[in-house]
Short mmCIF file of C-alpha atoms in Angstrom, two decimals:
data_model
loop_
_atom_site.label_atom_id
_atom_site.label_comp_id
_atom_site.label_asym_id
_atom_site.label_seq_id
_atom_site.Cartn_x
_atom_site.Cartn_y
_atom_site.Cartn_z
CA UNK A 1 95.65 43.75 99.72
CA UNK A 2 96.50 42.81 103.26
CA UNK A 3 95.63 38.67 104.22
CA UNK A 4 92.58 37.61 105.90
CA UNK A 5 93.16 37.32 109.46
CA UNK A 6 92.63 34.03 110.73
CA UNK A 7 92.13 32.35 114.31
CA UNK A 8 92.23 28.63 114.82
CA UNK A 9 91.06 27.34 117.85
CA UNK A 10 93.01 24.09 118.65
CA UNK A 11 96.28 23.04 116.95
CA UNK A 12 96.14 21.71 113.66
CA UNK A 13 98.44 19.07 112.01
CA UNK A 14 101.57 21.09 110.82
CA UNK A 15 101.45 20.50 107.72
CA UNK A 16 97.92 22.27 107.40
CA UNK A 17 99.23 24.77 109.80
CA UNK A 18 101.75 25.21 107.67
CA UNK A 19 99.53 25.94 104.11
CA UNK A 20 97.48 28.65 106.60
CA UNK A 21 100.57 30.34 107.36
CA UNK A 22 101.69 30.95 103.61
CA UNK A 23 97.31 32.13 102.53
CA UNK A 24 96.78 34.33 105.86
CA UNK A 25 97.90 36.20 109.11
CA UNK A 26 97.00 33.48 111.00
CA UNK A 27 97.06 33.03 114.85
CA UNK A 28 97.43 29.64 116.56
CA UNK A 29 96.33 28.23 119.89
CA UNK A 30 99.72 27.79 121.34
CA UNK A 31 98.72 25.64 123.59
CA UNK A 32 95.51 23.88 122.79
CA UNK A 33 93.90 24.66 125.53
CA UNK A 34 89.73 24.63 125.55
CA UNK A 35 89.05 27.83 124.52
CA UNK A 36 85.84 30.15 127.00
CA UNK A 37 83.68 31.51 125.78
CA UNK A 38 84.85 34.72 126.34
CA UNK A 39 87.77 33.78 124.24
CA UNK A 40 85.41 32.98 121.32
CA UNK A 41 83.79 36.01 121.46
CA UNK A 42 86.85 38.07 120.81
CA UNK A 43 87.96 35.70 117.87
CA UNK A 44 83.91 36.61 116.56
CA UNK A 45 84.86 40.38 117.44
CA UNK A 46 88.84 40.57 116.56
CA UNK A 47 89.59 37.87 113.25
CA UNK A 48 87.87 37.57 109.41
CA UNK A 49 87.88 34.09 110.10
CA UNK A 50 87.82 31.71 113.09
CA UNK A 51 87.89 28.28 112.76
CA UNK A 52 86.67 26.21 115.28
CA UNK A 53 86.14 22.58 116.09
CA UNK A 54 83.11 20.00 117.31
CA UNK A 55 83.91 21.09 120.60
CA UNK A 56 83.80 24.93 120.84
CA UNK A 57 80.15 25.72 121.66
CA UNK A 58 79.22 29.20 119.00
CA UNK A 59 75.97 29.65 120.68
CA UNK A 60 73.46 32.51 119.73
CA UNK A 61 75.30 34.47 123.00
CA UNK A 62 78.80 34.02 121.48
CA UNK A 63 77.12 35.16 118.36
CA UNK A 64 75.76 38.44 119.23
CA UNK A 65 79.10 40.27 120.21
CA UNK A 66 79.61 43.75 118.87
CA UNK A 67 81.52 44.73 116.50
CA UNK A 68 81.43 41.69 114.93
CA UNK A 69 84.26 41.01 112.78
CA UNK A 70 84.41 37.30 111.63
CA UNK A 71 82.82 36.70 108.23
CA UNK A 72 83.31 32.96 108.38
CA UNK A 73 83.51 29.56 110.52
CA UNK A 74 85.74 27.15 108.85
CA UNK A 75 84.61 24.45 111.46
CA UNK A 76 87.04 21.38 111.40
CA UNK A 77 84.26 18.80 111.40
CA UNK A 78 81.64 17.22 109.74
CA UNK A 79 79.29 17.89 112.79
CA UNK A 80 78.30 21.33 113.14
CA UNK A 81 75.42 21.28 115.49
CA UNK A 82 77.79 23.36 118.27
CA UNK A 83 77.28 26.26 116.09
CA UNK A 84 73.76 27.80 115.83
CA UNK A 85 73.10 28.34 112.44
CA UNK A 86 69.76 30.34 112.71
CA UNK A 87 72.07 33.19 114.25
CA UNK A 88 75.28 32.90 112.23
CA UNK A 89 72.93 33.05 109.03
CA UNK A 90 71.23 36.10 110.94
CA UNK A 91 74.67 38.10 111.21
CA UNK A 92 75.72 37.12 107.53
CA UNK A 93 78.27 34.64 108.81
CA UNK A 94 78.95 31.59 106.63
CA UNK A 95 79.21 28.16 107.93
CA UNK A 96 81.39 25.75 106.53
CA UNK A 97 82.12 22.12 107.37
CA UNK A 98 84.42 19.25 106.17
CA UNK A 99 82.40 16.14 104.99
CA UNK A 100 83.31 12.61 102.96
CA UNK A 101 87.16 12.83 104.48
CA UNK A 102 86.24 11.12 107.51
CA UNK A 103 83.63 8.49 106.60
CA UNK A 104 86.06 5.78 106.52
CA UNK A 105 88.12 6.37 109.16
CA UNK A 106 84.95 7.08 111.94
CA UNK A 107 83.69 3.85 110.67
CA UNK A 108 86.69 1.81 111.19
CA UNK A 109 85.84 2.86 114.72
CA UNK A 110 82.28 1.89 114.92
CA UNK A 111 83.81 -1.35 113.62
CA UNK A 112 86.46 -1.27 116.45
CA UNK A 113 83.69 -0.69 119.40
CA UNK A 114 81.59 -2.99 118.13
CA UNK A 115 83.98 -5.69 117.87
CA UNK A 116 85.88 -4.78 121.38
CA UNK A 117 82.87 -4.24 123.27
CA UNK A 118 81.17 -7.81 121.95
CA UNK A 119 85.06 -9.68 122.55
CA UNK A 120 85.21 -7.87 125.58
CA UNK A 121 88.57 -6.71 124.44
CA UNK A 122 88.63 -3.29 126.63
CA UNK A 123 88.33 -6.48 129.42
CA UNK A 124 90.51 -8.57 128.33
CA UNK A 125 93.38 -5.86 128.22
CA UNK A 126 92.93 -4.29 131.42
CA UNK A 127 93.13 -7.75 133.26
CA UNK A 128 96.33 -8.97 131.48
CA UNK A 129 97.74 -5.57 132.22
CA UNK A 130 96.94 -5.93 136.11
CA UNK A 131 98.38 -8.91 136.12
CA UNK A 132 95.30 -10.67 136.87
CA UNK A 133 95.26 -13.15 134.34
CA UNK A 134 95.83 -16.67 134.70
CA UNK A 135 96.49 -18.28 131.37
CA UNK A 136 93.83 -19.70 129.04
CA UNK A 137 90.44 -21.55 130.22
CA UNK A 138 87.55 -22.74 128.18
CA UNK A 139 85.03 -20.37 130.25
CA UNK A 140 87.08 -17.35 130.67
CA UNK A 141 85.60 -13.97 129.58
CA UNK A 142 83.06 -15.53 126.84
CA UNK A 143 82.14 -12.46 124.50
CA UNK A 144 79.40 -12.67 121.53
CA UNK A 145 80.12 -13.60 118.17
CA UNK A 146 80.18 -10.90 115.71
CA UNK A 147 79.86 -12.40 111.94
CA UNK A 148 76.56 -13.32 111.18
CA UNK A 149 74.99 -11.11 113.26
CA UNK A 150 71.74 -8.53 112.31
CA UNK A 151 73.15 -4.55 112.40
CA UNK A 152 70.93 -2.04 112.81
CA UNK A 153 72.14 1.48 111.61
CA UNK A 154 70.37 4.65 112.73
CA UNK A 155 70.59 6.80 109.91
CA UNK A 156 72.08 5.66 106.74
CA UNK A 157 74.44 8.54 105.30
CA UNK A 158 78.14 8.47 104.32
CA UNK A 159 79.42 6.64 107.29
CA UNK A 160 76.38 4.39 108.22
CA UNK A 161 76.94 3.24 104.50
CA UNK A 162 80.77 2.42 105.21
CA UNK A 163 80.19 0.88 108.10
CA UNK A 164 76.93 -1.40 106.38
CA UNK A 165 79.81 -2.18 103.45
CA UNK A 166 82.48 -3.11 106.55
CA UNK A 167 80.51 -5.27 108.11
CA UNK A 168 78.00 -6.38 105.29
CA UNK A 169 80.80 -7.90 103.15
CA UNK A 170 83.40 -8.61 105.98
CA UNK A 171 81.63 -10.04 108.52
CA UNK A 172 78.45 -11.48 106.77
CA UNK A 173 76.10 -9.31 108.87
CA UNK A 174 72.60 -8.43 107.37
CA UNK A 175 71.70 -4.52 107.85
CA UNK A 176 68.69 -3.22 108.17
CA UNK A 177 68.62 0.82 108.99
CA UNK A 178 66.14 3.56 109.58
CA UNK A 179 66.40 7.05 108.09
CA UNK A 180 63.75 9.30 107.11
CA UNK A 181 65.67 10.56 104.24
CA UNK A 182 67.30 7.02 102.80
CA UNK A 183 69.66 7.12 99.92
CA UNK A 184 68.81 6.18 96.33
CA UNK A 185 67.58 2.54 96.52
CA UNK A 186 70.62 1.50 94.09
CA UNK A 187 72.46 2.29 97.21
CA UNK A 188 70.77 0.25 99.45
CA UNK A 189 70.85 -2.65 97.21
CA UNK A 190 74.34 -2.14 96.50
CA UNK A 191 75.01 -3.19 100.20
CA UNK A 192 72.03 -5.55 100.60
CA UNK A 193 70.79 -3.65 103.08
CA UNK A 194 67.28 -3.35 104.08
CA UNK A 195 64.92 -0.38 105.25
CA UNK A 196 62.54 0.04 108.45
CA UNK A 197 59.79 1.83 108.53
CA UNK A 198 60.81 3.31 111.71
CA UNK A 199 63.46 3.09 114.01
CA UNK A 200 61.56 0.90 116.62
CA UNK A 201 61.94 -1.82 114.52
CA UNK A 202 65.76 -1.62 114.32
CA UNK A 203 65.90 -1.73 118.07
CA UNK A 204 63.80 -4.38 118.54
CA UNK A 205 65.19 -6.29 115.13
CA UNK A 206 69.09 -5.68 115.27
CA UNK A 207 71.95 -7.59 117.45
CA UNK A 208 74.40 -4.11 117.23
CA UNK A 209 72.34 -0.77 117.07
CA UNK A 210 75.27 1.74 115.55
CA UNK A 211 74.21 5.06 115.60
CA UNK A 212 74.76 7.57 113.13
CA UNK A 213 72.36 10.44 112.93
CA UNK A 214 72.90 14.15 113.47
CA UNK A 215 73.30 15.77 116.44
CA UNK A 216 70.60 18.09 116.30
CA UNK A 217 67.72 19.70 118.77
CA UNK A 218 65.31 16.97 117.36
CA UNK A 219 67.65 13.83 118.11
CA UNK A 220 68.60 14.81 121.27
CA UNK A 221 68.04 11.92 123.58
CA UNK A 222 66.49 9.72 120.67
CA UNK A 223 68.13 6.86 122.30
CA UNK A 224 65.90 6.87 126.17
CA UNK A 225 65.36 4.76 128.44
CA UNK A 226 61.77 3.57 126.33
CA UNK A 227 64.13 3.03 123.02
CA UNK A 228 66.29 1.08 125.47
CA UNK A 229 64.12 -1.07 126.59
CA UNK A 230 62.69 -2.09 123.19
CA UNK A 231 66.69 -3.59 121.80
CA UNK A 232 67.08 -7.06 122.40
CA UNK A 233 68.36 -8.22 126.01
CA UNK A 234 71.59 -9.37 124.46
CA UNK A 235 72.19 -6.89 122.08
CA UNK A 236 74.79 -4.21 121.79
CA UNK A 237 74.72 0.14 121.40
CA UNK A 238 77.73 1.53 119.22
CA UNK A 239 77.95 5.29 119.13
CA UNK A 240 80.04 7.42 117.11
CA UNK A 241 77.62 10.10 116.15
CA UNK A 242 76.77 12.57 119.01
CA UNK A 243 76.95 12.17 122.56
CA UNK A 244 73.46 13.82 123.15
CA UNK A 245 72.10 11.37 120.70
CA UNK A 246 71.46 8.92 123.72
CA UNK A 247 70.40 9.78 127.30
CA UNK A 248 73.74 9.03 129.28
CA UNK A 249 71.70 8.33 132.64
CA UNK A 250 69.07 5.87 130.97
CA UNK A 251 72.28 4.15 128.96
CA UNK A 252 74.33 3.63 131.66
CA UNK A 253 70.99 2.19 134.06
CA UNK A 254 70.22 -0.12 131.41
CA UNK A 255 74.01 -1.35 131.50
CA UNK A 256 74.11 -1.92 134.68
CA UNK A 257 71.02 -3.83 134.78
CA UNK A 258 72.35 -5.55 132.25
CA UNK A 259 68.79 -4.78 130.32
CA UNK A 260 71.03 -4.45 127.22
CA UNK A 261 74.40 -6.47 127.16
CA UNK A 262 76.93 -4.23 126.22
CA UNK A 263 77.75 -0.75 124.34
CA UNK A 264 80.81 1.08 122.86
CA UNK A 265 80.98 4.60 122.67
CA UNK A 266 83.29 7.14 121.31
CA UNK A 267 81.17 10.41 122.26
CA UNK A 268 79.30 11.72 124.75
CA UNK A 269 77.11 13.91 126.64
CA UNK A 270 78.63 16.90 127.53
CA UNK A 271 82.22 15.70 126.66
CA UNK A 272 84.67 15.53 127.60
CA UNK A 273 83.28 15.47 131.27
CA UNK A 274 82.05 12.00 131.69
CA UNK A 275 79.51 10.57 133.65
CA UNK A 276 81.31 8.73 136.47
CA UNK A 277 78.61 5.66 136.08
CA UNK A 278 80.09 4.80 132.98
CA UNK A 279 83.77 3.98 134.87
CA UNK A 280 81.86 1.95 137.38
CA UNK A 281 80.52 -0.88 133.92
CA UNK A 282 82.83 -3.44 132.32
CA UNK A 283 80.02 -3.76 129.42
CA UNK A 284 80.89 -0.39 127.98
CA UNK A 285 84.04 0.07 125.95
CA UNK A 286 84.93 4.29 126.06
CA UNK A 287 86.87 6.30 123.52
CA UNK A 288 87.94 9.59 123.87
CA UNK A 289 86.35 10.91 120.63
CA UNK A 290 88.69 9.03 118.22
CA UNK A 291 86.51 8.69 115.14
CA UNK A 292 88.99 10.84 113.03
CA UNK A 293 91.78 10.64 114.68
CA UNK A 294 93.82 9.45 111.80
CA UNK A 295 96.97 11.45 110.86
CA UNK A 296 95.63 10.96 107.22
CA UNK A 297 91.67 12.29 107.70
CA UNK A 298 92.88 15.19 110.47
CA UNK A 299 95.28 16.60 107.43
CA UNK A 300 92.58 15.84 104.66
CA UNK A 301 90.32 17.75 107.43
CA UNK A 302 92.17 20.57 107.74
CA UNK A 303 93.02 21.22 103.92
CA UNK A 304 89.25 21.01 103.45
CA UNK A 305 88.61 23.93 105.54
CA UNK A 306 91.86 25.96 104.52
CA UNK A 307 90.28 24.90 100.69
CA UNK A 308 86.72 26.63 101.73
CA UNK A 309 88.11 29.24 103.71
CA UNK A 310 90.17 30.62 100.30
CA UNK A 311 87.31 30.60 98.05
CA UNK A 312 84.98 32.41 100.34
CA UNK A 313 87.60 35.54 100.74
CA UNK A 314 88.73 35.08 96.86
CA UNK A 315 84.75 35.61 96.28
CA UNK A 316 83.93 31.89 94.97
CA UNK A 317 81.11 29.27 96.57
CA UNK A 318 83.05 27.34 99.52
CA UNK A 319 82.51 23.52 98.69
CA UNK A 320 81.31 22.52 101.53
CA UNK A 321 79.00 25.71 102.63
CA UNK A 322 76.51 24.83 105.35
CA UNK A 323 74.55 28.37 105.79
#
């Protein structure tokens, strides 16, 4: 029986590239490039498999090529609103994803923006290496103090829950969070966290808002200019979620009106172009999407797919099968 054949569409650690290479005929991205769409729709039409990332946009139109081919989307991710499910369940395509490898690694960087953007660290390092700065001075670059501090998590699920542990029992913060569908309560307890009945509360409540809900059609722009308004004049926005989660325009108004003090964000709407405002702020520490960017979650991420991608064609459940 000949191998699946297999299309990834960015490079891989090789080491994973290396286990797809011994399971299937496998072609490789040679040179990372962003893949069009037209692209994608000849993986869909010409490959049993393609496996795509957060950033490669399998929309209903990519979908609907003919002949279609591809039996499943090993997405390298743990976000998988890029891929519209409604149509890939409609052509019988399965939908995998790669959860619980990255919690701790994206929350180590909600950590990171928080504390940066409250230190002013991104700041701080760009002046010392202009050679602007002048040596120590009792009122130079005053940032917020972190421990102590309330944290209000949108959405509680694997990585708000790292994150509430992080800071929680590291930094002494109380948590409060809003999610309409909230862990057991043993789990809350376990991290003396406490719940709001809605997420207004956690805006108006919390000194660091950290979002971590699901992209999705229905939490796209959540964060607006009215949510904006209702956080605290010297609080903080942290997001590691999904860049459409918050409207850019209204975020980046309210920064430079300084109607919230400061945010740090590793994603964003319609990445990677950014919205020139955001260059034009010192309160806003940017990432370029670095929430996994481990060498030890991207490999873990990887064998997870390679993992769901051989059960599916040796006819067993994939793990982590979304649709």
């Amino acid at each position: 029986m000949s191998k699946p054949k297999v299309l990834v569409t960015r490079r891989w650690p090789e080491s994973c590239e290396s286990r797809l290479r011994e399971s299937f005929h496998v072609v490789f991205n040679a040179d990372d490039h962003p893949m069009s769409r037209d692209e994608l729709k000849a993986a869909l039409r010409d490959y049993d498999a393609v496996l795509p990332t957060v950033t490669d946009a399998i929309d209903a139109d990519v979908l609907s090529v003919e002949p279609l081919r591809c039996k499943i989307l090993g997405n390298f991710g743990v976000g998988f609103n890029h891929i519209d499910l409604d149509t890939a369940r409609q052509r019988g395509i399965a939908v995998t994803n790669t959860p619980d490898v990255l919690t701790d690694c994206t929350a180590d960087i909600a950590m990171l923006l928080m504390l940066a953007v409250a230190r002013r660290g991104g700041e701080g390092e760009r002046e010392v290496r202009s050679g602007r700065w002048t040596g120590w001075r009792p009122t130079h670059m005053l940032g917020t103090k972190v421990t102590g501090k309330i944290l209000g998590l949108v959405g509680f699920g694997r990585i708000a829950r790292a994150m509430a542990k992080k800071a929680h029992f590291g930094f002494d913060m109380p948590v409060i969070f809003y999610d309409p569908f909230p862990p057991p309560q043993d789990l809350i307890d376990a991290l003396g966290a406490e719940q709001c009945g809605t997420l207004e509360e956690v805006l108006e409540r919390a000194d660091f808002v950290a979002l971590h809900c699901p992209g999705s059609k229905e939490n796209r722009h959540l964060i607006n200019a009215d949510r904006l308004a209702r956080m605290k004049p010297q609080s903080y926005l942290v997001n590691t979620a999904r860049g459409d989660v918050v409207d850019n325009e209204a975020l980046i108004e309210a920064l430079r009106n300084r109607r919230i003090r400061g945010a740090g964000l590793d994603v964003y709407e319609g990445e990677p172009r950014l919205n020139p405002g955001f260059l034009e702020l010192d309160n806003v520490v940017l990432f370029p999407h670095l929430g996994s960017a481990t060498e030890e979650t991207r490999i873990a991420m990887g064998m997870r797919v390679i993992d769901n991608i051989t059960a599916f064609f040796e006819g067993r459940p994939p793990r982590d099968k979304v649709t």
